[in-house]
Amino acid sequence: MFEFFQQLQWSAIGQIILIDILLGGDNAIIIALACRNLQKAQRIKGILWGTVGAIGMRVVLILFAMEMLKIPFLRLVGGALLLWIGIKLLIPEDDHGDGIQASSSVWGAVKTILIADFVMSLDNVIAIAGAATNAPADHQTAYVIFGLLVSVPVIIWGSTIVLKIIDKFPLVIMFGAGLLGWLAGGMFIGDVYIQNTFFGGTESPAVIKYTAEIGCALLVMMVGKLIAIRKADAASEKAE
């Protein structure tokens, strides 16, 4: 165990944690809304079991996604999804989970949490799977689980603090969106079809890989910011 911690690539762990915090901000809201009708003594049970179930389900989905990404063209699809997720991260959201239905029983609340989290977890799954592929192949599963476990208390109990930090330092969101674009570029270049067609079945040269990653990161930040500005202008005109 000690040797495992010594060999950890903290950059990959940091990417997974940051992605899960930025894209998992709605998790705390989902859990709170689903448990709002429970008695005070039952709320902790609902929160804990809902969190455990949601994280367990996400680990399974991510591991499944990581295996799927070994199929030709699927990394291209995953990279395209990451580009859109990164752009969407920079666009103001209007929906904050108002449609989540509360339950009067612990297991009813847990079921609501799991269903809502399953529907909303696609972005997390694709992004974390993309980050995990940067880790050594024999450690990827451990990285995913470790990164998710570390991020759980931050998301659930530290969500208020995280939101305050994001409000005070908007560049955190911009950095997160750029990170998703960076991962998208790596997924494009790392696709089995691309490697076999252009690089003889081997990994792409570092220069090409970094160029794709930087280019996609800048693309996400510029397009996302442009759409956000246009959306703000449209809302301002509508208000007038």
PDB file of C-alpha atoms in Angstrom:
ATOM      1  CA  MET A   1       0.000   0.000   0.000  1.00  0.00           C
ATOM      2  CA  PHE A   2       2.809   2.412   0.921  1.00  0.00           C
ATOM      3  CA  GLU A   3       4.544   1.626  -2.373  1.00  0.00           C
ATOM      4  CA  PHE A   4       1.296   2.412  -4.243  1.00  0.00           C
ATOM      5  CA  PHE A   5       1.115   5.881  -2.673  1.00  0.00           C
ATOM      6  CA  GLN A   6       4.793   6.484  -3.487  1.00  0.00           C
ATOM      7  CA  GLN A   7       4.206   5.705  -7.170  1.00  0.00           C
ATOM      8  CA  LEU A   8       1.056   7.789  -7.549  1.00  0.00           C
ATOM      9  CA  GLN A   9       1.037  10.369 -10.344  1.00  0.00           C
ATOM     10  CA  TRP A  10      -0.556  13.235  -8.479  1.00  0.00           C
ATOM     11  CA  SER A  11      -1.164  15.205 -11.675  1.00  0.00           C
ATOM     12  CA  ALA A  12      -3.594  12.505 -12.883  1.00  0.00           C
ATOM     13  CA  ILE A  13      -5.220  12.316  -9.439  1.00  0.00           C
ATOM     14  CA  GLY A  14      -5.539  16.106  -9.386  1.00  0.00           C
ATOM     15  CA  GLN A  15      -7.200  16.099 -12.810  1.00  0.00           C
ATOM     16  CA  ILE A  16      -9.758  13.499 -11.691  1.00  0.00           C
ATOM     17  CA  ILE A  17     -10.555  15.398  -8.476  1.00  0.00           C
ATOM     18  CA  LEU A  18     -10.859  18.765 -10.252  1.00  0.00           C
ATOM     19  CA  ILE A  19     -13.112  17.294 -12.955  1.00  0.00           C
ATOM     20  CA  ASP A  20     -15.330  15.587 -10.392  1.00  0.00           C
ATOM     21  CA  ILE A  21     -15.658  18.812  -8.376  1.00  0.00           C
ATOM     22  CA  LEU A  22     -16.452  20.997 -11.398  1.00  0.00           C
ATOM     23  CA  LEU A  23     -18.831  18.559 -13.076  1.00  0.00           C
ATOM     24  CA  GLY A  24     -20.248  17.097  -9.857  1.00  0.00           C
ATOM     25  CA  GLY A  25     -21.451  20.367  -8.367  1.00  0.00           C
ATOM     26  CA  ASP A  26     -25.069  19.324  -8.853  1.00  0.00           C
ATOM     27  CA  ASN A  27     -24.596  16.157  -6.799  1.00  0.00           C
ATOM     28  CA  ALA A  28     -24.924  17.952  -3.478  1.00  0.00           C
ATOM     29  CA  ILE A  29     -28.038  19.725  -4.768  1.00  0.00           C
ATOM     30  CA  ILE A  30     -29.575  16.435  -5.942  1.00  0.00           C
ATOM     31  CA  ILE A  31     -28.932  14.789  -2.575  1.00  0.00           C
ATOM     32  CA  ALA A  32     -30.291  17.738  -0.603  1.00  0.00           C
ATOM     33  CA  LEU A  33     -33.470  17.949  -2.679  1.00  0.00           C
ATOM     34  CA  ALA A  34     -34.069  14.195  -2.590  1.00  0.00           C
ATOM     35  CA  CYS A  35     -33.704  14.114   1.213  1.00  0.00           C
ATOM     36  CA  ARG A  36     -35.559  17.319   2.046  1.00  0.00           C
ATOM     37  CA  ASN A  37     -38.762  15.540   3.169  1.00  0.00           C
ATOM     38  CA  LEU A  38     -36.982  13.079   5.458  1.00  0.00           C
ATOM     39  CA  GLN A  39     -36.996  13.492   9.203  1.00  0.00           C
ATOM     40  CA  LYS A  40     -33.807  14.969  10.615  1.00  0.00           C
ATOM     41  CA  ALA A  41     -32.712  11.621  12.077  1.00  0.00           C
ATOM     42  CA  GLN A  42     -33.087   9.978   8.666  1.00  0.00           C
ATOM     43  CA  ARG A  43     -31.436  12.656   6.575  1.00  0.00           C
ATOM     44  CA  ILE A  44     -27.900  11.557   7.440  1.00  0.00           C
ATOM     45  CA  LYS A  45     -28.764   7.983   6.450  1.00  0.00           C
ATOM     46  CA  GLY A  46     -30.245   9.165   3.173  1.00  0.00           C
ATOM     47  CA  ILE A  47     -27.222  11.361   2.413  1.00  0.00           C
ATOM     48  CA  LEU A  48     -24.678   8.659   3.285  1.00  0.00           C
ATOM     49  CA  TRP A  49     -26.380   5.786   1.456  1.00  0.00           C
ATOM     50  CA  GLY A  50     -27.192   8.000  -1.518  1.00  0.00           C
ATOM     51  CA  THR A  51     -23.572   9.150  -1.728  1.00  0.00           C
ATOM     52  CA  VAL A  52     -22.168   5.620  -1.398  1.00  0.00           C
ATOM     53  CA  GLY A  53     -24.564   4.290  -4.040  1.00  0.00           C
ATOM     54  CA  ALA A  54     -23.891   7.161  -6.456  1.00  0.00           C
ATOM     55  CA  ILE A  55     -20.106   6.835  -6.168  1.00  0.00           C
ATOM     56  CA  GLY A  56     -20.229   3.036  -6.512  1.00  0.00           C
ATOM     57  CA  MET A  57     -22.405   3.300  -9.601  1.00  0.00           C
ATOM     58  CA  ARG A  58     -20.093   5.915 -11.096  1.00  0.00           C
ATOM     59  CA  VAL A  59     -16.999   3.766 -10.547  1.00  0.00           C
ATOM     60  CA  VAL A  60     -18.660   0.886 -12.442  1.00  0.00           C
ATOM     61  CA  LEU A  61     -19.732   3.199 -15.276  1.00  0.00           C
ATOM     62  CA  ILE A  62     -16.259   4.740 -15.553  1.00  0.00           C
ATOM     63  CA  LEU A  63     -14.492   1.381 -15.639  1.00  0.00           C
ATOM     64  CA  PHE A  64     -16.923   0.257 -18.335  1.00  0.00           C
ATOM     65  CA  ALA A  65     -16.243   3.454 -20.291  1.00  0.00           C
ATOM     66  CA  MET A  66     -12.470   2.943 -20.011  1.00  0.00           C
ATOM     67  CA  GLU A  67     -12.776  -0.505 -21.581  1.00  0.00           C
ATOM     68  CA  MET A  68     -15.046   0.851 -24.324  1.00  0.00           C
ATOM     69  CA  LEU A  69     -12.483   3.538 -25.174  1.00  0.00           C
ATOM     70  CA  LYS A  70     -10.139   0.794 -26.421  1.00  0.00           C
ATOM     71  CA  ILE A  71     -12.452   0.255 -29.418  1.00  0.00           C
ATOM     72  CA  PRO A  72     -11.529   2.187 -32.628  1.00  0.00           C
ATOM     73  CA  PHE A  73     -13.346   5.524 -33.126  1.00  0.00           C
ATOM     74  CA  LEU A  74     -14.819   5.573 -29.594  1.00  0.00           C
ATOM     75  CA  ARG A  75     -12.055   7.865 -28.327  1.00  0.00           C
ATOM     76  CA  LEU A  76     -12.927  10.219 -31.170  1.00  0.00           C
ATOM     77  CA  VAL A  77     -16.548  10.212 -29.964  1.00  0.00           C
ATOM     78  CA  GLY A  78     -15.413  10.603 -26.358  1.00  0.00           C
ATOM     79  CA  GLY A  79     -13.140  13.497 -27.318  1.00  0.00           C
ATOM     80  CA  ALA A  80     -15.990  15.243 -29.140  1.00  0.00           C
ATOM     81  CA  LEU A  81     -18.185  14.812 -26.039  1.00  0.00           C
ATOM     82  CA  LEU A  82     -15.431  16.270 -23.859  1.00  0.00           C
ATOM     83  CA  LEU A  83     -15.202  19.316 -26.137  1.00  0.00           C
ATOM     84  CA  TRP A  84     -18.933  19.905 -25.753  1.00  0.00           C
ATOM     85  CA  ILE A  85     -18.841  19.277 -21.981  1.00  0.00           C
ATOM     86  CA  GLY A  86     -15.999  21.783 -21.613  1.00  0.00           C
ATOM     87  CA  ILE A  87     -17.845  24.407 -23.649  1.00  0.00           C
ATOM     88  CA  LYS A  88     -21.057  23.753 -21.700  1.00  0.00           C
ATOM     89  CA  LEU A  89     -19.143  24.285 -18.447  1.00  0.00           C
ATOM     90  CA  LEU A  90     -18.561  27.922 -19.466  1.00  0.00           C
ATOM     91  CA  ILE A  91     -22.203  28.564 -20.405  1.00  0.00           C
ATOM     92  CA  PRO A  92     -24.498  29.748 -17.561  1.00  0.00           C
ATOM     93  CA  GLU A  93     -27.022  27.084 -16.557  1.00  0.00           C
ATOM     94  CA  ASP A  94     -30.677  27.878 -15.955  1.00  0.00           C
ATOM     95  CA  ASP A  95     -31.694  24.514 -14.465  1.00  0.00           C
ATOM     96  CA  HIS A  96     -30.496  23.703 -10.941  1.00  0.00           C
ATOM     97  CA  GLY A  97     -32.338  20.480 -10.278  1.00  0.00           C
ATOM     98  CA  ASP A  98     -35.758  21.850  -9.414  1.00  0.00           C
ATOM     99  CA  GLY A  99     -37.346  18.756 -10.964  1.00  0.00           C
ATOM    100  CA  ILE A 100     -35.833  16.383  -8.373  1.00  0.00           C
ATOM    101  CA  GLN A 101     -38.629  14.712  -6.469  1.00  0.00           C
ATOM    102  CA  ALA A 102     -38.348  14.386  -2.678  1.00  0.00           C
ATOM    103  CA  SER A 103     -39.242  11.190  -0.832  1.00  0.00           C
ATOM    104  CA  SER A 104     -40.491  10.548   2.702  1.00  0.00           C
ATOM    105  CA  SER A 105     -38.485   7.301   3.112  1.00  0.00           C
ATOM    106  CA  VAL A 106     -34.713   6.761   3.217  1.00  0.00           C
ATOM    107  CA  TRP A 107     -34.674   4.154   0.457  1.00  0.00           C
ATOM    108  CA  GLY A 108     -37.031   6.213  -1.670  1.00  0.00           C
ATOM    109  CA  ALA A 109     -34.618   9.141  -1.376  1.00  0.00           C
ATOM    110  CA  VAL A 110     -31.659   6.893  -2.190  1.00  0.00           C
ATOM    111  CA  LYS A 111     -33.465   5.576  -5.276  1.00  0.00           C
ATOM    112  CA  THR A 112     -34.166   9.144  -6.415  1.00  0.00           C
ATOM    113  CA  ILE A 113     -30.508  10.081  -5.903  1.00  0.00           C
ATOM    114  CA  LEU A 114     -29.267   7.076  -7.893  1.00  0.00           C
ATOM    115  CA  ILE A 115     -31.651   7.641 -10.792  1.00  0.00           C
ATOM    116  CA  ALA A 116     -30.866  11.359 -11.005  1.00  0.00           C
ATOM    117  CA  ASP A 117     -27.122  10.731 -10.687  1.00  0.00           C
ATOM    118  CA  PHE A 118     -27.216   8.070 -13.404  1.00  0.00           C
ATOM    119  CA  VAL A 119     -28.941  10.462 -15.801  1.00  0.00           C
ATOM    120  CA  MET A 120     -26.564  13.330 -15.008  1.00  0.00           C
ATOM    121  CA  SER A 121     -23.289  11.383 -14.745  1.00  0.00           C
ATOM    122  CA  LEU A 122     -22.412  10.988 -18.448  1.00  0.00           C
ATOM    123  CA  ASP A 123     -20.181  14.053 -18.454  1.00  0.00           C
ATOM    124  CA  ASN A 124     -18.349  12.940 -15.296  1.00  0.00           C
ATOM    125  CA  VAL A 125     -17.871   9.418 -16.614  1.00  0.00           C
ATOM    126  CA  ILE A 126     -16.409  10.462 -19.983  1.00  0.00           C
ATOM    127  CA  ALA A 127     -14.177  13.151 -18.472  1.00  0.00           C
ATOM    128  CA  ILE A 128     -12.778  10.988 -15.657  1.00  0.00           C
ATOM    129  CA  ALA A 129     -12.226   8.060 -18.034  1.00  0.00           C
ATOM    130  CA  GLY A 130     -10.281  10.446 -20.276  1.00  0.00           C
ATOM    131  CA  ALA A 131      -8.144  11.644 -17.352  1.00  0.00           C
ATOM    132  CA  ALA A 132      -7.517   8.084 -16.168  1.00  0.00           C
ATOM    133  CA  THR A 133      -6.115   7.057 -19.564  1.00  0.00           C
ATOM    134  CA  ASN A 134      -3.149   9.351 -18.849  1.00  0.00           C
ATOM    135  CA  ALA A 135      -2.145   7.071 -15.972  1.00  0.00           C
ATOM    136  CA  PRO A 136      -0.162   3.807 -16.379  1.00  0.00           C
ATOM    137  CA  ALA A 137      -2.438   1.045 -17.692  1.00  0.00           C
ATOM    138  CA  ASP A 138      -1.979  -1.192 -14.642  1.00  0.00           C
ATOM    139  CA  HIS A 139      -2.915   1.629 -12.254  1.00  0.00           C
ATOM    140  CA  GLN A 140      -5.879   3.184 -14.066  1.00  0.00           C
ATOM    141  CA  THR A 141      -8.574   1.421 -12.024  1.00  0.00           C
ATOM    142  CA  ALA A 142      -6.911   2.373  -8.745  1.00  0.00           C
ATOM    143  CA  TYR A 143      -6.520   5.988  -9.908  1.00  0.00           C
ATOM    144  CA  VAL A 144     -10.220   6.261 -10.745  1.00  0.00           C
ATOM    145  CA  ILE A 145     -11.362   4.820  -7.415  1.00  0.00           C
ATOM    146  CA  PHE A 146      -8.812   6.796  -5.382  1.00  0.00           C
ATOM    147  CA  GLY A 147      -9.602  10.070  -7.149  1.00  0.00           C
ATOM    148  CA  LEU A 148     -13.349   9.619  -6.660  1.00  0.00           C
ATOM    149  CA  LEU A 149     -12.981   8.695  -2.983  1.00  0.00           C
ATOM    150  CA  VAL A 150     -10.810  11.752  -2.310  1.00  0.00           C
ATOM    151  CA  SER A 151     -13.296  14.033  -4.063  1.00  0.00           C
ATOM    152  CA  VAL A 152     -16.384  12.703  -2.223  1.00  0.00           C
ATOM    153  CA  PRO A 153     -16.004  14.731   1.000  1.00  0.00           C
ATOM    154  CA  VAL A 154     -15.131  17.827  -1.015  1.00  0.00           C
ATOM    155  CA  ILE A 155     -18.276  17.527  -3.138  1.00  0.00           C
ATOM    156  CA  ILE A 156     -20.695  16.558  -0.360  1.00  0.00           C
ATOM    157  CA  TRP A 157     -19.495  18.484   2.677  1.00  0.00           C
ATOM    158  CA  GLY A 158     -17.382  21.135   1.000  1.00  0.00           C
ATOM    159  CA  SER A 159     -19.706  22.095  -1.847  1.00  0.00           C
ATOM    160  CA  THR A 160     -20.526  25.476  -0.288  1.00  0.00           C
ATOM    161  CA  ILE A 161     -16.837  26.326   0.057  1.00  0.00           C
ATOM    162  CA  VAL A 162     -16.108  25.169  -3.479  1.00  0.00           C
ATOM    163  CA  LEU A 163     -18.953  27.278  -4.867  1.00  0.00           C
ATOM    164  CA  LYS A 164     -17.653  30.338  -2.983  1.00  0.00           C
ATOM    165  CA  ILE A 165     -14.162  29.770  -4.404  1.00  0.00           C
ATOM    166  CA  ILE A 166     -15.572  29.437  -7.924  1.00  0.00           C
ATOM    167  CA  ASP A 167     -17.639  32.623  -7.463  1.00  0.00           C
ATOM    168  CA  LYS A 168     -14.584  34.498  -6.215  1.00  0.00           C
ATOM    169  CA  PHE A 169     -12.163  33.067  -8.756  1.00  0.00           C
ATOM    170  CA  PRO A 170     -14.037  32.447 -12.047  1.00  0.00           C
ATOM    171  CA  LEU A 171     -10.747  31.399 -13.642  1.00  0.00           C
ATOM    172  CA  VAL A 172     -11.162  28.054 -11.850  1.00  0.00           C
ATOM    173  CA  ILE A 173     -14.031  27.229 -14.190  1.00  0.00           C
ATOM    174  CA  MET A 174     -12.070  28.472 -17.209  1.00  0.00           C
ATOM    175  CA  PHE A 175      -9.136  26.310 -16.152  1.00  0.00           C
ATOM    176  CA  GLY A 176     -11.428  23.291 -15.719  1.00  0.00           C
ATOM    177  CA  ALA A 177     -12.968  23.810 -19.159  1.00  0.00           C
ATOM    178  CA  GLY A 178      -9.487  24.093 -20.670  1.00  0.00           C
ATOM    179  CA  LEU A 179      -8.483  20.870 -18.905  1.00  0.00           C
ATOM    180  CA  LEU A 180     -11.422  19.058 -20.524  1.00  0.00           C
ATOM    181  CA  GLY A 181     -10.340  20.395 -23.911  1.00  0.00           C
ATOM    182  CA  TRP A 182      -6.786  19.226 -23.191  1.00  0.00           C
ATOM    183  CA  LEU A 183      -8.067  15.720 -22.378  1.00  0.00           C
ATOM    184  CA  ALA A 184     -10.192  15.752 -25.552  1.00  0.00           C
ATOM    185  CA  GLY A 185      -7.107  16.448 -27.654  1.00  0.00           C
ATOM    186  CA  GLY A 186      -5.312  13.532 -26.005  1.00  0.00           C
ATOM    187  CA  MET A 187      -8.274  11.250 -26.660  1.00  0.00           C
ATOM    188  CA  PHE A 188      -8.391  12.241 -30.338  1.00  0.00           C
ATOM    189  CA  ILE A 189      -4.705  11.441 -30.834  1.00  0.00           C
ATOM    190  CA  GLY A 190      -4.888   8.313 -28.687  1.00  0.00           C
ATOM    191  CA  ASP A 191      -7.721   6.689 -30.641  1.00  0.00           C
ATOM    192  CA  VAL A 192      -6.839   3.205 -31.911  1.00  0.00           C
ATOM    193  CA  TYR A 193      -7.800   4.080 -35.497  1.00  0.00           C
ATOM    194  CA  ILE A 194      -5.701   7.281 -35.511  1.00  0.00           C
ATOM    195  CA  GLN A 195      -2.673   5.479 -34.080  1.00  0.00           C
ATOM    196  CA  ASN A 196      -2.931   2.602 -36.551  1.00  0.00           C
ATOM    197  CA  THR A 197      -3.570   4.840 -39.573  1.00  0.00           C
ATOM    198  CA  PHE A 198      -1.108   7.684 -39.003  1.00  0.00           C
ATOM    199  CA  PHE A 199       1.487   6.390 -36.520  1.00  0.00           C
ATOM    200  CA  GLY A 200       1.924   2.731 -37.448  1.00  0.00           C
ATOM    201  CA  GLY A 201       0.155   1.407 -34.378  1.00  0.00           C
ATOM    202  CA  THR A 202       2.444   3.243 -31.950  1.00  0.00           C
ATOM    203  CA  GLU A 203       1.895   6.308 -29.791  1.00  0.00           C
ATOM    204  CA  SER A 204       1.923   9.660 -31.554  1.00  0.00           C
ATOM    205  CA  PRO A 205       5.018  11.912 -31.256  1.00  0.00           C
ATOM    206  CA  ALA A 206       4.939  14.147 -28.180  1.00  0.00           C
ATOM    207  CA  VAL A 207       4.912  17.315 -30.318  1.00  0.00           C
ATOM    208  CA  ILE A 208       1.755  16.257 -32.158  1.00  0.00           C
ATOM    209  CA  LYS A 209       0.072  15.136 -28.934  1.00  0.00           C
ATOM    210  CA  TYR A 210       0.806  18.413 -27.127  1.00  0.00           C
ATOM    211  CA  THR A 211      -0.272  20.430 -30.155  1.00  0.00           C
ATOM    212  CA  ALA A 212      -3.635  18.640 -30.244  1.00  0.00           C
ATOM    213  CA  GLU A 213      -4.103  19.026 -26.484  1.00  0.00           C
ATOM    214  CA  ILE A 214      -3.233  22.734 -26.408  1.00  0.00           C
ATOM    215  CA  GLY A 215      -5.297  23.430 -29.535  1.00  0.00           C
ATOM    216  CA  CYS A 216      -8.405  21.735 -28.112  1.00  0.00           C
ATOM    217  CA  ALA A 217      -7.964  23.467 -24.750  1.00  0.00           C
ATOM    218  CA  LEU A 218      -7.841  26.894 -26.426  1.00  0.00           C
ATOM    219  CA  LEU A 219     -10.773  25.961 -28.678  1.00  0.00           C
ATOM    220  CA  VAL A 220     -12.980  25.049 -25.708  1.00  0.00           C
ATOM    221  CA  MET A 221     -12.122  28.212 -23.778  1.00  0.00           C
ATOM    222  CA  MET A 222     -12.645  30.553 -26.741  1.00  0.00           C
ATOM    223  CA  VAL A 223     -15.870  28.973 -28.033  1.00  0.00           C
ATOM    224  CA  GLY A 224     -17.332  28.580 -24.527  1.00  0.00           C
ATOM    225  CA  LYS A 225     -16.549  32.171 -23.615  1.00  0.00           C
ATOM    226  CA  LEU A 226     -17.982  33.463 -26.905  1.00  0.00           C
ATOM    227  CA  ILE A 227     -21.258  31.548 -26.440  1.00  0.00           C
ATOM    228  CA  ALA A 228     -21.501  32.707 -22.808  1.00  0.00           C
ATOM    229  CA  ILE A 229     -21.057  36.361 -23.862  1.00  0.00           C
ATOM    230  CA  ARG A 230     -23.680  36.040 -26.594  1.00  0.00           C
ATOM    231  CA  LYS A 231     -26.105  34.353 -24.191  1.00  0.00           C
ATOM    232  CA  ALA A 232     -25.581  37.129 -21.637  1.00  0.00           C
ATOM    233  CA  ASP A 233     -26.156  39.803 -24.294  1.00  0.00           C
ATOM    234  CA  ALA A 234     -29.342  38.064 -25.459  1.00  0.00           C
ATOM    235  CA  ALA A 235     -30.640  37.853 -21.885  1.00  0.00           C
ATOM    236  CA  SER A 236     -29.827  41.521 -21.354  1.00  0.00           C
ATOM    237  CA  GLU A 237     -31.710  42.543 -24.508  1.00  0.00           C
ATOM    238  CA  LYS A 238     -34.691  40.409 -23.508  1.00  0.00           C
ATOM    239  CA  ALA A 239     -34.794  42.024 -20.057  1.00  0.00           C
ATOM    240  CA  GLU A 240     -34.918  45.479 -21.631  1.00  0.00           C
TER     241      GLU A 240
END
